[in-house]
Coordinates of C-alpha atoms in Angstrom, one line a residue:
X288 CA 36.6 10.7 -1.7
X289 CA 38.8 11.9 -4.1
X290 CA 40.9 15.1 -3.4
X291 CA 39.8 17.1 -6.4
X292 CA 36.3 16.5 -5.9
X293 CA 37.1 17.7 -2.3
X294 CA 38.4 20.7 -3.9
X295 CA 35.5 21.4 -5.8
X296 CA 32.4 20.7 -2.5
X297 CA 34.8 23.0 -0.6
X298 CA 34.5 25.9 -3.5
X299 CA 31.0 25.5 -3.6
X300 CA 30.9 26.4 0.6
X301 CA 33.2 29.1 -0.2
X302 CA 31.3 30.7 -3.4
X303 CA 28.0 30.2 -1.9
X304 CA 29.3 31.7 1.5
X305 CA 29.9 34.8 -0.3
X306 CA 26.0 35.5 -0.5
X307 CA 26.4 35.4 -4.6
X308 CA 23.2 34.7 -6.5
X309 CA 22.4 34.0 -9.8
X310 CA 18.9 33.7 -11.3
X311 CA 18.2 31.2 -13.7
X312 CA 15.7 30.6 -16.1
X313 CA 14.8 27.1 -17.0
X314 CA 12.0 25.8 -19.8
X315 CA 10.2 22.7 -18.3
X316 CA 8.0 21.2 -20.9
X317 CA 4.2 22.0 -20.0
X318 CA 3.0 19.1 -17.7
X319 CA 0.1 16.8 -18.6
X320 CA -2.1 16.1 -15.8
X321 CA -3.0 12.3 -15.6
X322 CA -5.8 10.5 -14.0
X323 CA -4.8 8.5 -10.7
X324 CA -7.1 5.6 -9.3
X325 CA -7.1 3.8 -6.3
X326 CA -9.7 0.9 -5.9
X327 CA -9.8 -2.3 -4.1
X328 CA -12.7 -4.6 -4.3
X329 CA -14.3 -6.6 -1.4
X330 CA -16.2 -9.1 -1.3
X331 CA -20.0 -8.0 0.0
X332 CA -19.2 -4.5 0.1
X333 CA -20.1 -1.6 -2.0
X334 CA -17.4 -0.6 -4.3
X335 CA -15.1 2.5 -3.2
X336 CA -13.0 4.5 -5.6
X337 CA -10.4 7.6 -5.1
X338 CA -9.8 9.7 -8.5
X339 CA -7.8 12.5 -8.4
X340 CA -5.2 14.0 -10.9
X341 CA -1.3 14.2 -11.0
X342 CA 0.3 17.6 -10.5
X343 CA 3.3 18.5 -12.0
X344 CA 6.5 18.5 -9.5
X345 CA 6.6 22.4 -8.5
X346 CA 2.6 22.9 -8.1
X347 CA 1.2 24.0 -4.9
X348 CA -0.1 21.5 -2.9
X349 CA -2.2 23.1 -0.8
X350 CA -5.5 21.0 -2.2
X351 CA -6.4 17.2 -2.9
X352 CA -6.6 17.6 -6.8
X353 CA -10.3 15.6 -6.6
X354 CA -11.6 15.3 -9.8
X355 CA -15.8 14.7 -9.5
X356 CA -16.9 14.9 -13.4
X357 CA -16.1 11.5 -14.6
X358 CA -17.7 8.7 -15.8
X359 CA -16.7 5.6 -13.6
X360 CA -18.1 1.8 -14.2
X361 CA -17.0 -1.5 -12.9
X362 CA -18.3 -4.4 -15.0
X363 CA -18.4 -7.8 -14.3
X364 CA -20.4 -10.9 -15.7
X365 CA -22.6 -8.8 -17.7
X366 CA -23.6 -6.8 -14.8
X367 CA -22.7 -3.2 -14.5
X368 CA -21.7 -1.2 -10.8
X369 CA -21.8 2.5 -11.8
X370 CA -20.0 4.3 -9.6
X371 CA -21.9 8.0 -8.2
X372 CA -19.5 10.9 -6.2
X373 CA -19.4 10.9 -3.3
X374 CA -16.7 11.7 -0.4
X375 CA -16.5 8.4 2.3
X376 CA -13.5 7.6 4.6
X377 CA -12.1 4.2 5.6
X378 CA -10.9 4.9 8.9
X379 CA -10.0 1.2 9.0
X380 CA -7.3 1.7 6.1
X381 CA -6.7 5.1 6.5
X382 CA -8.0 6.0 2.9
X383 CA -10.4 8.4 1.2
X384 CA -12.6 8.1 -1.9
X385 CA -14.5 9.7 -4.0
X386 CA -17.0 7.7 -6.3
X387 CA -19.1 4.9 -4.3
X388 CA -21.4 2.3 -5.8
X389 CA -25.1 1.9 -4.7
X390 CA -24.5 -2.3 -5.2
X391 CA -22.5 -4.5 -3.0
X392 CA -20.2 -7.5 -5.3
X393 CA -21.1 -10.9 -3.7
X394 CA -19.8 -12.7 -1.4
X395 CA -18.0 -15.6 -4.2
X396 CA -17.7 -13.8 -7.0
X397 CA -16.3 -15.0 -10.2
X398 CA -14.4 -13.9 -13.2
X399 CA -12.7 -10.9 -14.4
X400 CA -14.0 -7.0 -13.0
X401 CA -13.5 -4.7 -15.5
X402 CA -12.9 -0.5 -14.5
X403 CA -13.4 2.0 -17.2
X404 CA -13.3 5.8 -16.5
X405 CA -13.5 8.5 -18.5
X406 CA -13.8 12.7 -17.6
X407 CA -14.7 16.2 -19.6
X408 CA -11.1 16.6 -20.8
X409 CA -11.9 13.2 -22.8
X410 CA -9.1 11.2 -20.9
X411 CA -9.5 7.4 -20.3
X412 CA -8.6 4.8 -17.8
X413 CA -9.1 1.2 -17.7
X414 CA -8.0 -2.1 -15.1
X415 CA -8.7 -5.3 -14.6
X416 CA -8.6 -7.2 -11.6
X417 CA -9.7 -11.1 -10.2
X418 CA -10.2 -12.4 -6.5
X419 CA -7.4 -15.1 -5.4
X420 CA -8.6 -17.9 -3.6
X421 CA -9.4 -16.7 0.4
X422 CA -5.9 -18.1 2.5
X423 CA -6.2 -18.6 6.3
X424 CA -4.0 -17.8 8.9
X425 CA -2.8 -21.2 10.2
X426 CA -1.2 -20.1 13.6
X427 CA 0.5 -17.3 15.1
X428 CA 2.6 -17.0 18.0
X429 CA 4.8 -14.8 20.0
X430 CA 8.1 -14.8 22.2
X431 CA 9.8 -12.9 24.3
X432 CA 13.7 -11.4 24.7
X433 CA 15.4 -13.6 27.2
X434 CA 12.7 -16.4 27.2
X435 CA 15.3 -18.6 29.1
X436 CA 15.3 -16.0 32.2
X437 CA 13.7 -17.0 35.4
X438 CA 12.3 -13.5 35.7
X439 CA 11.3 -11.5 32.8
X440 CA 12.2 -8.0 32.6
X441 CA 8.4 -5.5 32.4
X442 CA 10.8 -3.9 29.1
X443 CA 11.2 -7.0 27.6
X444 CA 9.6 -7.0 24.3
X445 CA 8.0 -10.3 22.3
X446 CA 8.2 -10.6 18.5
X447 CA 5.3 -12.1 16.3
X448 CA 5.7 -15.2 14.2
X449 CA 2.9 -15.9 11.4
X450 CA 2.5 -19.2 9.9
X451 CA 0.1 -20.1 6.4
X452 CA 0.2 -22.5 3.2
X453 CA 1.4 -21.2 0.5
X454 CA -1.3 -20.7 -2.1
X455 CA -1.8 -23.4 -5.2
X456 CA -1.8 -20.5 -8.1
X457 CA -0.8 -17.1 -6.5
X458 CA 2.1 -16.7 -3.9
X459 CA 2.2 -13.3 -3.2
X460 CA 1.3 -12.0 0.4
X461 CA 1.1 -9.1 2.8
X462 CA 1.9 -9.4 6.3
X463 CA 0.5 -7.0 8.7
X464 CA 0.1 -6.0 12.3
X465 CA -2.1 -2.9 13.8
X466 CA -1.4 -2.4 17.3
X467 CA -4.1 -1.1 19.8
X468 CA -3.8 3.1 20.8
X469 CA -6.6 3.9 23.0
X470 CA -9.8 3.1 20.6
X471 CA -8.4 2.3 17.7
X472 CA -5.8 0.3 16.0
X473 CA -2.3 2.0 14.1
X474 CA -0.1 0.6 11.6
X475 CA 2.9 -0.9 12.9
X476 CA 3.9 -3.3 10.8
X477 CA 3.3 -4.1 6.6
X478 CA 5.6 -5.6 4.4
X479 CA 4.7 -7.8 1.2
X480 CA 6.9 -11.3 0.0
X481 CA 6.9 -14.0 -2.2
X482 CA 6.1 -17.7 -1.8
X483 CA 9.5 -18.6 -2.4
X484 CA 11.1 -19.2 0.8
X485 CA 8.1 -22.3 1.8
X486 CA 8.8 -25.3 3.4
X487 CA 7.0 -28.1 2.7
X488 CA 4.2 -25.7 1.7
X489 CA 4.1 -23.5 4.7
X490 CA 5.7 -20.0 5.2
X491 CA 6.5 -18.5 8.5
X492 CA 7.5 -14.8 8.4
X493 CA 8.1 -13.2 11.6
X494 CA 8.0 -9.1 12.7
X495 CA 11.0 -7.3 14.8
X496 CA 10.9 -7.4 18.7
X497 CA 8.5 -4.2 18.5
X498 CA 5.6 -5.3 21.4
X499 CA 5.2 -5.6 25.4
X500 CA 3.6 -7.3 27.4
X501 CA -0.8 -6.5 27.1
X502 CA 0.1 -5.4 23.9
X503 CA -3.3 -5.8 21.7
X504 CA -2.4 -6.5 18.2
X505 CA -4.6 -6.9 15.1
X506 CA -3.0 -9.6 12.3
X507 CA -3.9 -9.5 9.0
X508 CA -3.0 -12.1 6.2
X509 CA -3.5 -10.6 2.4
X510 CA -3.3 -13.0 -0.3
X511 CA -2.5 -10.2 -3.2
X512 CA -2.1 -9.7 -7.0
X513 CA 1.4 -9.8 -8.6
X514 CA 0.2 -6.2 -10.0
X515 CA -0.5 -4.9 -6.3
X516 CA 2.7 -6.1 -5.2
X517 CA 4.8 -4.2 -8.0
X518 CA 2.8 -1.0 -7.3
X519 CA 3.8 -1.2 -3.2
X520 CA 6.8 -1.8 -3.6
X521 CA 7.2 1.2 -6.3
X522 CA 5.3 3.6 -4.3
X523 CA 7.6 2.5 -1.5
X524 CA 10.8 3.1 -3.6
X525 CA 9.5 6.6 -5.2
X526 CA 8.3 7.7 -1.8
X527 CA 12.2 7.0 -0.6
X528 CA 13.5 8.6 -3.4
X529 CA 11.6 11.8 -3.4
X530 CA 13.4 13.1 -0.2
X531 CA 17.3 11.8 -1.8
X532 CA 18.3 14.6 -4.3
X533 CA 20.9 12.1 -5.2
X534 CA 18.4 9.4 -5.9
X535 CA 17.2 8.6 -9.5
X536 CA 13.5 9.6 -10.0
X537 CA 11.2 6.2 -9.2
X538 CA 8.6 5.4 -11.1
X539 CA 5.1 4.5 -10.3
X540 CA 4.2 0.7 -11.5
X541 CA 0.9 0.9 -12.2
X542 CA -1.8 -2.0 -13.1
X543 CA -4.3 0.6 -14.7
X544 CA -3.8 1.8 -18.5
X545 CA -3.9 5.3 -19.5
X546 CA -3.7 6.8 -16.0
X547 CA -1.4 5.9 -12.6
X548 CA -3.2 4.1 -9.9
X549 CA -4.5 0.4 -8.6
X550 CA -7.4 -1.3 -9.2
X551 CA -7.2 -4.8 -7.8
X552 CA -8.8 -7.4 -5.1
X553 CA -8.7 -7.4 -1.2
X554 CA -8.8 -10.4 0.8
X555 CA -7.5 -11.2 4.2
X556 CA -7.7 -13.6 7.4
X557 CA -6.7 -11.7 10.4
X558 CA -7.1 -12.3 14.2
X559 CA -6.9 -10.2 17.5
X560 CA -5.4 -11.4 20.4
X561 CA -3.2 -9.7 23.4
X562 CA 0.6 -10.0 24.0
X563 CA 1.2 -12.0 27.2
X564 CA 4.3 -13.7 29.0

């Protein structure tokens, strides 16, 4: 560090020990609430959708800003899923929505899904998503710290290896692990990647030394949009930026127009199985 701007951080401690204060008045520019979807589409299931609205930086966030007078439709091959409010929870993915559809999509579907929404204040948002082709988990295995010792320390802990083809058309992927807590199953591992590090059209992608042994882990293998892996990773990098004030602001990369938000596909291989030496 330079010694000026030493001099100048040390000021600032000395002024601002000195208990003086001085109100300023600043004029922000009047905020414009947008529209912010989250949707993902599986196959055979009724469609679920979260709306709510942006708030600007400084508004108290003591409520979910739900908004429950739009107009929300999914198309798709000439047939229509109009979307109804109504509050559900996905305890599997830890999410909440809003707006449910009475019809399930089928089990293949085809071609382009289509989101339009629109609400009383005459604002608009549209998406468009597609499935990717359905990519299996081709093995998974485990090992231990030390796996050379005769006898196996009960703190030793095993990380999780997970191996797949890479996909013909899309290679964009999300690699995660839920571990077992009591009756239910927590995060512990999610991270996203490309196809670019394959092998002779396999990719192995491995997680930190993070279980023991009897460990009971859920594996799940996404095969994702190029669109929902720009928006992780920029709701990642504004989420780590929000808590830096010496951070620049991170924007939100959305794949709907009009609004902020996701509307894309889900589909995943996974497989249980327990942690043992």
């Amino acid at each position: 560090m330079k010694i000026s701007n030493l001099f100048y951080i040390l000021l600032l401690v000395l002024i601002s020990s000195c208990g003086l204060e001085r109100e300023i008045d600043l004029n922000l520019p009047e905020y414009e609430e947008k529209l912010v979807v989250e949707c993902y589409l599986e196959r055979g299931k009724p469609i679920q959708l979260l709306l709510t609205e942006s708030q600007a930086f400084l508004a108290p966030a003591d409520s979910v800003p739900f908004v429950m007078d739009a107009k929300v439709i999914i198309k798709n091959n000439g047939k229509e899923y109009p979307l109804l409010p109504s509050i559900k929870v996905d305890s599997i993915f830890g999410k909440v929505y809003n707006y449910v559809s009475f019809d399930s999509i089928p089990t293949n579907p085809s071609g382009v899904f289509e989101l339009e929404i629109t609400d009383t204040k005459n604002r608009k948002v549209t998406g468009q998503t597609k499935f990717l082709d359905f990519l299996p988990i081709k093995e998974y295995s485990w090992e231990f710290e030390d796996k050379d010792a005769e006898v196996k320390d009960d703190s030793a802990k095993a990380y999780v290896l997970l191996r797949h083809n890479i996909s013909p058309s899309d290679d964009y992927y999300r690699f995660i692990i839920n571990k077992k807590n009591g009756n239910t199953f927590a995060n512990d591992l999610d991270f996203e990647y490309k196809g670019i590090t394959a092998t002779n059209g396999e990719i192995t992608v491995g997680s930190p030394y993070n279980y023991k042994n009897k460990d009971t882990i859920q594996i799940q293998l996404h095969h994702i949009e190029r669109q929902f892996l720009d928006y992780l990773r920029s709701v990642e990098a504004a989420s780590d930026a929000a808590g830096n004030p010496f951070a620049q602001p991170s924007p939100i990369i959305s794949s709907v127009k009009g609004g902020i938000g996701i509307f894309t596909t889900i589909q995943y291989d996974e497989a249980f199985t327990v942690i043992t030496k």
